[in-house]
Short mmCIF file of C-alpha atoms and ligand atoms in Angstrom, two decimals:
data_model
loop_
_atom_site.label_atom_id
_atom_site.label_comp_id
_atom_site.label_asym_id
_atom_site.label_seq_id
_atom_site.Cartn_x
_atom_site.Cartn_y
_atom_site.Cartn_z
CA MET A 1 19.46 -9.00 -9.11
CA ALA A 2 17.86 -6.23 -7.10
CA PHE A 3 14.09 -6.22 -6.92
CA ASN A 4 12.99 -2.59 -7.16
CA LEU A 5 9.21 -3.28 -6.79
CA ILE A 6 6.24 -0.88 -6.78
CA PHE A 7 2.86 -2.24 -5.73
CA LEU A 8 -0.14 -0.81 -7.60
CA GLY A 9 -3.87 -1.53 -7.05
CA PRO A 10 -7.05 -0.17 -5.59
CA PRO A 11 -7.36 0.55 -1.78
CA GLY A 12 -7.86 -2.63 0.09
CA ALA A 13 -6.40 -4.82 -2.71
CA GLY A 14 -4.03 -6.42 -0.11
CA LYS A 15 -0.92 -4.54 -1.17
CA GLY A 16 0.21 -3.91 2.42
CA THR A 17 -0.60 -7.51 3.55
CA LEU A 18 1.40 -9.10 0.76
CA ALA A 19 4.20 -6.51 1.18
CA LEU A 20 4.94 -7.88 4.66
CA ARG A 21 5.41 -11.36 3.29
CA VAL A 22 7.60 -10.22 0.31
CA LYS A 23 9.65 -8.16 2.50
CA ASP A 24 10.62 -11.17 4.73
CA MET A 25 11.06 -13.35 1.78
CA LEU A 26 13.36 -11.09 -0.23
CA HIS A 27 14.90 -9.20 2.86
CA ILE A 28 14.21 -5.84 1.23
CA PRO A 29 12.75 -2.71 2.85
CA HIS A 30 8.95 -2.05 2.62
CA ILE A 31 8.08 1.70 2.32
CA SER A 32 4.37 2.44 2.65
CA THR A 33 3.56 6.11 2.12
CA GLY A 34 0.09 5.54 3.76
CA ASN A 35 1.80 4.07 6.88
CA ILE A 36 4.31 6.94 7.04
CA PHE A 37 1.44 9.46 6.85
CA ARG A 38 -0.63 7.65 9.58
CA GLU A 39 2.48 7.51 11.87
CA ALA A 40 2.91 11.26 11.47
CA ILE A 41 -0.84 11.79 12.17
CA THR A 42 -0.58 9.74 15.34
CA ALA A 43 2.51 11.62 16.42
CA LYS A 44 0.86 15.01 15.45
CA THR A 45 3.93 16.23 13.60
CA PRO A 46 3.69 19.24 11.21
CA LEU A 47 3.31 16.63 8.33
CA GLY A 48 0.65 14.71 10.31
CA LEU A 49 -1.24 17.83 11.06
CA LYS A 50 -1.08 18.92 7.35
CA VAL A 51 -2.38 15.55 5.87
CA LYS A 52 -4.92 14.35 8.53
CA SER A 53 -7.99 15.91 6.88
CA ILE A 54 -6.95 15.02 3.37
CA ILE A 55 -6.38 11.36 4.12
CA ASP A 56 -9.52 11.09 6.32
CA ALA A 57 -11.54 12.39 3.29
CA GLY A 58 -9.96 9.77 1.03
CA LYS A 59 -8.07 12.31 -1.20
CA LEU A 60 -4.44 12.27 -2.24
CA VAL A 61 -1.64 14.22 -0.58
CA ASP A 62 -0.07 16.61 -2.95
CA ASP A 63 2.72 15.39 -5.15
CA ASP A 64 5.46 17.59 -3.86
CA THR A 65 5.05 16.52 -0.28
CA THR A 66 4.69 12.83 -1.15
CA VAL A 67 7.79 12.75 -3.42
CA ALA A 68 9.87 14.70 -1.06
CA LEU A 69 9.02 12.07 1.68
CA VAL A 70 9.95 9.13 -0.53
CA LYS A 71 13.20 10.77 -1.68
CA GLU A 72 14.27 11.03 2.00
CA TYR A 73 14.10 7.29 2.28
CA PHE A 74 16.26 6.90 -0.81
CA ALA A 75 18.88 9.12 0.74
CA GLN A 76 19.22 6.68 3.47
CA SER A 77 21.30 3.49 3.07
CA GLY A 78 19.58 0.04 2.64
CA MET A 79 17.66 0.77 -0.57
CA GLN A 80 20.44 -0.30 -2.99
CA ALA A 81 19.66 -3.93 -2.46
CA GLY A 82 16.03 -3.54 -3.55
CA TYR A 83 12.64 -2.24 -1.97
CA ILE A 84 8.88 -2.39 -2.00
CA LEU A 85 7.13 0.83 -2.63
CA ASP A 86 3.52 0.26 -1.46
CA GLY A 87 1.11 3.07 -2.40
CA PHE A 88 3.74 5.07 -4.37
CA PRO A 89 3.66 6.17 -6.99
CA ARG A 90 0.08 7.19 -7.16
CA THR A 91 -0.06 9.63 -10.04
CA ILE A 92 1.75 10.02 -13.26
CA ALA A 93 3.64 12.98 -11.86
CA GLN A 94 4.91 10.89 -8.97
CA ALA A 95 5.94 8.14 -11.38
CA ASP A 96 7.97 10.62 -13.48
CA ALA A 97 9.68 12.03 -10.23
CA LEU A 98 10.55 8.40 -9.05
CA ALA A 99 12.19 7.63 -12.40
CA LEU A 100 14.67 10.47 -11.81
CA PHE A 101 15.94 8.96 -8.72
CA SER A 102 15.42 5.03 -8.89
CA THR A 103 14.86 2.50 -11.54
CA VAL A 104 11.77 0.26 -11.03
CA THR A 105 12.36 -3.42 -12.06
CA HIS A 106 8.54 -4.54 -11.65
CA ALA A 107 5.36 -2.69 -11.31
CA VAL A 108 3.15 -5.30 -9.61
CA ASN A 109 -0.48 -4.70 -10.27
CA PHE A 110 -2.99 -6.28 -7.92
CA ASP A 111 -6.10 -7.16 -10.02
CA ILE A 112 -9.24 -7.47 -8.05
CA GLU A 113 -13.01 -6.62 -8.11
CA ASP A 114 -14.62 -3.79 -6.21
CA THR A 115 -16.86 -6.20 -4.41
CA VAL A 116 -13.84 -7.89 -2.73
CA VAL A 117 -12.15 -4.53 -1.99
CA LEU A 118 -15.40 -3.37 -0.12
CA GLU A 119 -15.43 -6.65 1.88
CA ARG A 120 -11.79 -6.30 2.80
CA LEU A 121 -11.93 -2.65 3.80
CA GLY A 122 -15.23 -2.96 5.65
CA GLY A 123 -13.60 -5.40 8.02
CA ARG A 124 -9.98 -4.01 8.20
CA ARG A 125 -8.65 -3.44 11.73
CA VAL A 126 -5.28 -1.83 12.19
CA CYS A 127 -2.78 -2.08 15.14
CA ARG A 128 -1.93 1.41 16.33
CA SER A 129 1.51 0.22 17.51
CA CYS A 130 2.88 -2.16 14.89
CA GLY A 131 0.59 -1.39 12.00
CA PHE A 132 -0.46 -4.99 11.28
CA ASN A 133 -3.63 -5.25 9.25
CA TRP A 134 -6.18 -7.63 10.87
CA HIS A 135 -9.61 -8.35 9.42
CA ALA A 136 -12.79 -8.66 11.59
CA SER A 137 -13.82 -11.91 9.63
CA PHE A 138 -10.84 -13.26 7.68
CA ASN A 139 -8.09 -12.80 10.28
CA PRO A 140 -9.38 -11.45 13.57
CA PRO A 141 -7.15 -10.83 16.72
CA LYS A 142 -7.83 -13.46 19.37
CA GLN A 143 -9.00 -10.70 21.81
CA ALA A 144 -11.16 -7.99 20.39
CA ASN A 145 -9.23 -4.70 19.89
CA VAL A 146 -6.00 -6.17 21.03
CA CYS A 147 -3.09 -6.98 18.66
CA ASP A 148 -1.79 -10.64 19.01
CA LYS A 149 1.63 -9.47 17.74
CA CYS A 150 2.45 -6.65 20.06
CA GLY A 151 -0.55 -6.05 22.45
CA GLY A 152 -1.28 -2.72 20.75
CA GLU A 153 -4.73 -1.18 20.38
CA VAL A 154 -6.52 -2.33 17.19
CA TYR A 155 -8.77 0.21 15.54
CA THR A 156 -10.63 1.13 12.36
CA ARG A 157 -9.09 3.61 10.08
CA ASP A 158 -11.08 6.87 9.59
CA ASP A 159 -10.60 6.48 5.78
CA ASP A 160 -12.20 2.99 5.92
CA LYS A 161 -15.59 4.77 6.68
CA PRO A 162 -18.02 4.11 3.75
CA GLU A 163 -18.01 7.72 2.33
CA ALA A 164 -14.11 7.91 2.38
CA VAL A 165 -13.92 4.37 0.79
CA GLN A 166 -16.15 5.59 -2.15
CA LYS A 167 -13.89 8.70 -2.61
CA ARG A 168 -10.71 6.58 -2.54
CA LEU A 169 -12.09 4.19 -5.15
CA LEU A 170 -12.94 7.21 -7.42
CA VAL A 171 -9.55 8.87 -6.85
CA TYR A 172 -7.92 5.55 -7.67
CA ARG A 173 -9.69 5.29 -10.99
CA GLU A 174 -8.99 8.85 -11.93
CA GLN A 175 -5.45 9.30 -10.90
CA THR A 176 -3.74 5.90 -10.05
CA ALA A 177 -5.14 3.42 -12.52
CA PRO A 178 -3.58 5.25 -15.61
CA LEU A 179 -0.29 4.07 -14.07
CA THR A 180 -0.91 0.51 -15.28
CA ALA A 181 -0.81 1.67 -18.82
CA TYR A 182 2.27 3.84 -18.00
CA TYR A 183 4.28 0.87 -16.80
CA ARG A 184 2.90 -1.49 -19.41
CA ALA A 185 4.31 0.72 -21.98
CA LYS A 186 7.77 0.51 -20.37
CA GLY A 187 7.39 -3.35 -20.24
CA LEU A 188 7.51 -3.38 -16.35
CA LEU A 189 3.86 -4.29 -15.57
CA VAL A 190 3.20 -7.61 -13.86
CA ASP A 191 -0.46 -8.29 -13.33
CA ILE A 192 -1.33 -10.69 -10.41
CA ASP A 193 -4.79 -12.03 -9.54
CA ALA A 194 -5.34 -10.57 -5.98
CA ASN A 195 -8.42 -12.72 -5.35
CA GLY A 196 -8.05 -15.61 -2.80
CA ASN A 197 -6.17 -16.05 0.38
CA VAL A 198 -2.77 -14.52 1.06
CA GLU A 199 -0.88 -17.80 0.45
CA THR A 200 -2.49 -18.22 -2.99
CA ILE A 201 -1.67 -14.58 -3.88
CA LEU A 202 1.93 -15.13 -2.77
CA THR A 203 2.12 -18.11 -5.04
CA HIS A 204 0.83 -15.95 -8.06
CA PHE A 205 3.47 -13.38 -7.12
CA LYS A 206 6.34 -15.74 -7.02
CA LYS A 207 5.31 -17.30 -10.35
CA ALA A 208 5.10 -13.97 -11.96
CA LEU A 209 8.50 -12.92 -10.83
CA ASN A 210 10.12 -16.30 -11.43
CA LEU A 211 11.02 -16.72 -7.72
P1 AP5 B 1 -2.68 3.64 1.82
O1 AP5 B 1 -2.37 3.30 3.28
O2 AP5 B 1 -1.52 3.44 0.80
O3 AP5 B 1 -4.03 3.13 1.44
P2 AP5 B 1 -4.46 2.40 0.12
O4 AP5 B 1 -3.57 2.40 -0.99
O5 AP5 B 1 -5.85 2.83 -0.01
O6 AP5 B 1 -4.29 0.92 0.50
P3 AP5 B 1 -4.83 0.28 1.78
O7 AP5 B 1 -3.90 0.35 2.86
O8 AP5 B 1 -6.26 0.65 1.99
O9 AP5 B 1 -5.06 -1.29 1.26
P4 AP5 B 1 -4.05 -2.46 0.91
O10 AP5 B 1 -4.12 -2.63 -0.57
O11 AP5 B 1 -2.73 -2.14 1.57
O12 AP5 B 1 -4.75 -3.58 1.64
P5 AP5 B 1 -4.51 -4.38 2.96
O13 AP5 B 1 -3.23 -5.29 2.83
O14 AP5 B 1 -4.39 -3.36 4.13
O15 AP5 B 1 -2.89 5.21 1.73
C1 AP5 B 1 -3.77 6.00 2.63
C2 AP5 B 1 -3.93 7.29 2.14
O16 AP5 B 1 -2.63 7.96 2.28
C3 AP5 B 1 -4.38 7.62 0.82
O17 AP5 B 1 -5.76 7.45 0.66
C4 AP5 B 1 -3.86 9.07 0.56
O18 AP5 B 1 -4.66 9.96 1.15
C5 AP5 B 1 -2.52 8.94 1.28
N1 AP5 B 1 -1.41 8.62 0.28
C6 AP5 B 1 -0.68 7.37 0.46
N2 AP5 B 1 0.24 7.35 -0.47
C7 AP5 B 1 0.04 8.44 -1.23
C8 AP5 B 1 0.82 8.85 -2.46
N3 AP5 B 1 1.72 8.26 -3.08
N4 AP5 B 1 0.31 10.08 -2.92
C9 AP5 B 1 -0.68 10.79 -2.29
N5 AP5 B 1 -1.39 10.44 -1.23
C10 AP5 B 1 -0.96 9.20 -0.64
O19 AP5 B 1 -5.74 -5.24 3.06
C11 AP5 B 1 -7.00 -4.65 3.32
C12 AP5 B 1 -7.76 -5.67 4.36
O20 AP5 B 1 -8.07 -6.95 3.75
C13 AP5 B 1 -6.99 -5.95 5.67
O21 AP5 B 1 -7.94 -6.05 6.74
C14 AP5 B 1 -6.34 -7.39 5.36
O22 AP5 B 1 -6.21 -8.09 6.60
C15 AP5 B 1 -7.45 -7.94 4.43
N6 AP5 B 1 -6.84 -8.81 3.55
C16 AP5 B 1 -5.76 -8.54 2.67
N7 AP5 B 1 -5.42 -9.49 1.89
C17 AP5 B 1 -6.38 -10.47 2.03
C18 AP5 B 1 -6.70 -11.81 1.41
N8 AP5 B 1 -5.92 -12.29 0.49
N9 AP5 B 1 -7.76 -12.39 1.90
C19 AP5 B 1 -8.63 -11.97 2.87
N10 AP5 B 1 -8.31 -10.68 3.50
C20 AP5 B 1 -7.36 -9.98 3.06
#
């Protein structure tokens, strides 16, 4: 059976962190729209220049741009055996668009309190080269600001600044949280408790998907 997974949940819920583990476990591609946008910003491509101020302010990129980007990935080979879409869809319009070109098998919803989210985002440090998510307290790199995995520079995302985090949480509640009801109505929603350490969450995930 192909696992066509979407990861839903507030910013900082641990979607990207778990996606890396699930990707290795199931040998399926991990597509993070946030990572794609950040790479475009770093490379200063036309897409990057267009979305930088939107992302830094904690707002959503428009649906047309985001859907077109994801569609490009589905036009490439490698998606037939399954996938993890991390951070997409984020609006009902994006979910409707996705349904026209792929069939989701599980909408995995990361259930977590705002206080934990704020703790995770407050300490997040990201590698500019490989994109790995470190955490200043829970999982720091051995040498400050240097990625253990690839030697890249480790930095704090602009949208992890307190004002942007508040905006992202608000946008999540207004535009993305309604997707849980959307996928529940289709019988596809899988709630997982996203508190605790990564191993515990992976165990919840495997149990929920009968893996
Ligand atoms: P995106 O990059 O998708 O951001 P997000 O959804 O806000 O998610 P995050 O990356 O903040 O958090 P996460 O849940 O992946 O948590 P993580 O694993 O890093 O999107 C960024 C922006 O791009 C959006 O705001 C928007 O502007 C734009 N965008 C993207 N997709 C879009 C779309 N579809 N439509 C429109 N716009 C779009 O973990 C967080 C921290 O906690 C890390 O430091 C990690 O090390 C730590 N941590 C994780 N799990 C644990 C654990 N179990 N215990 C302790 N620490 C943990």
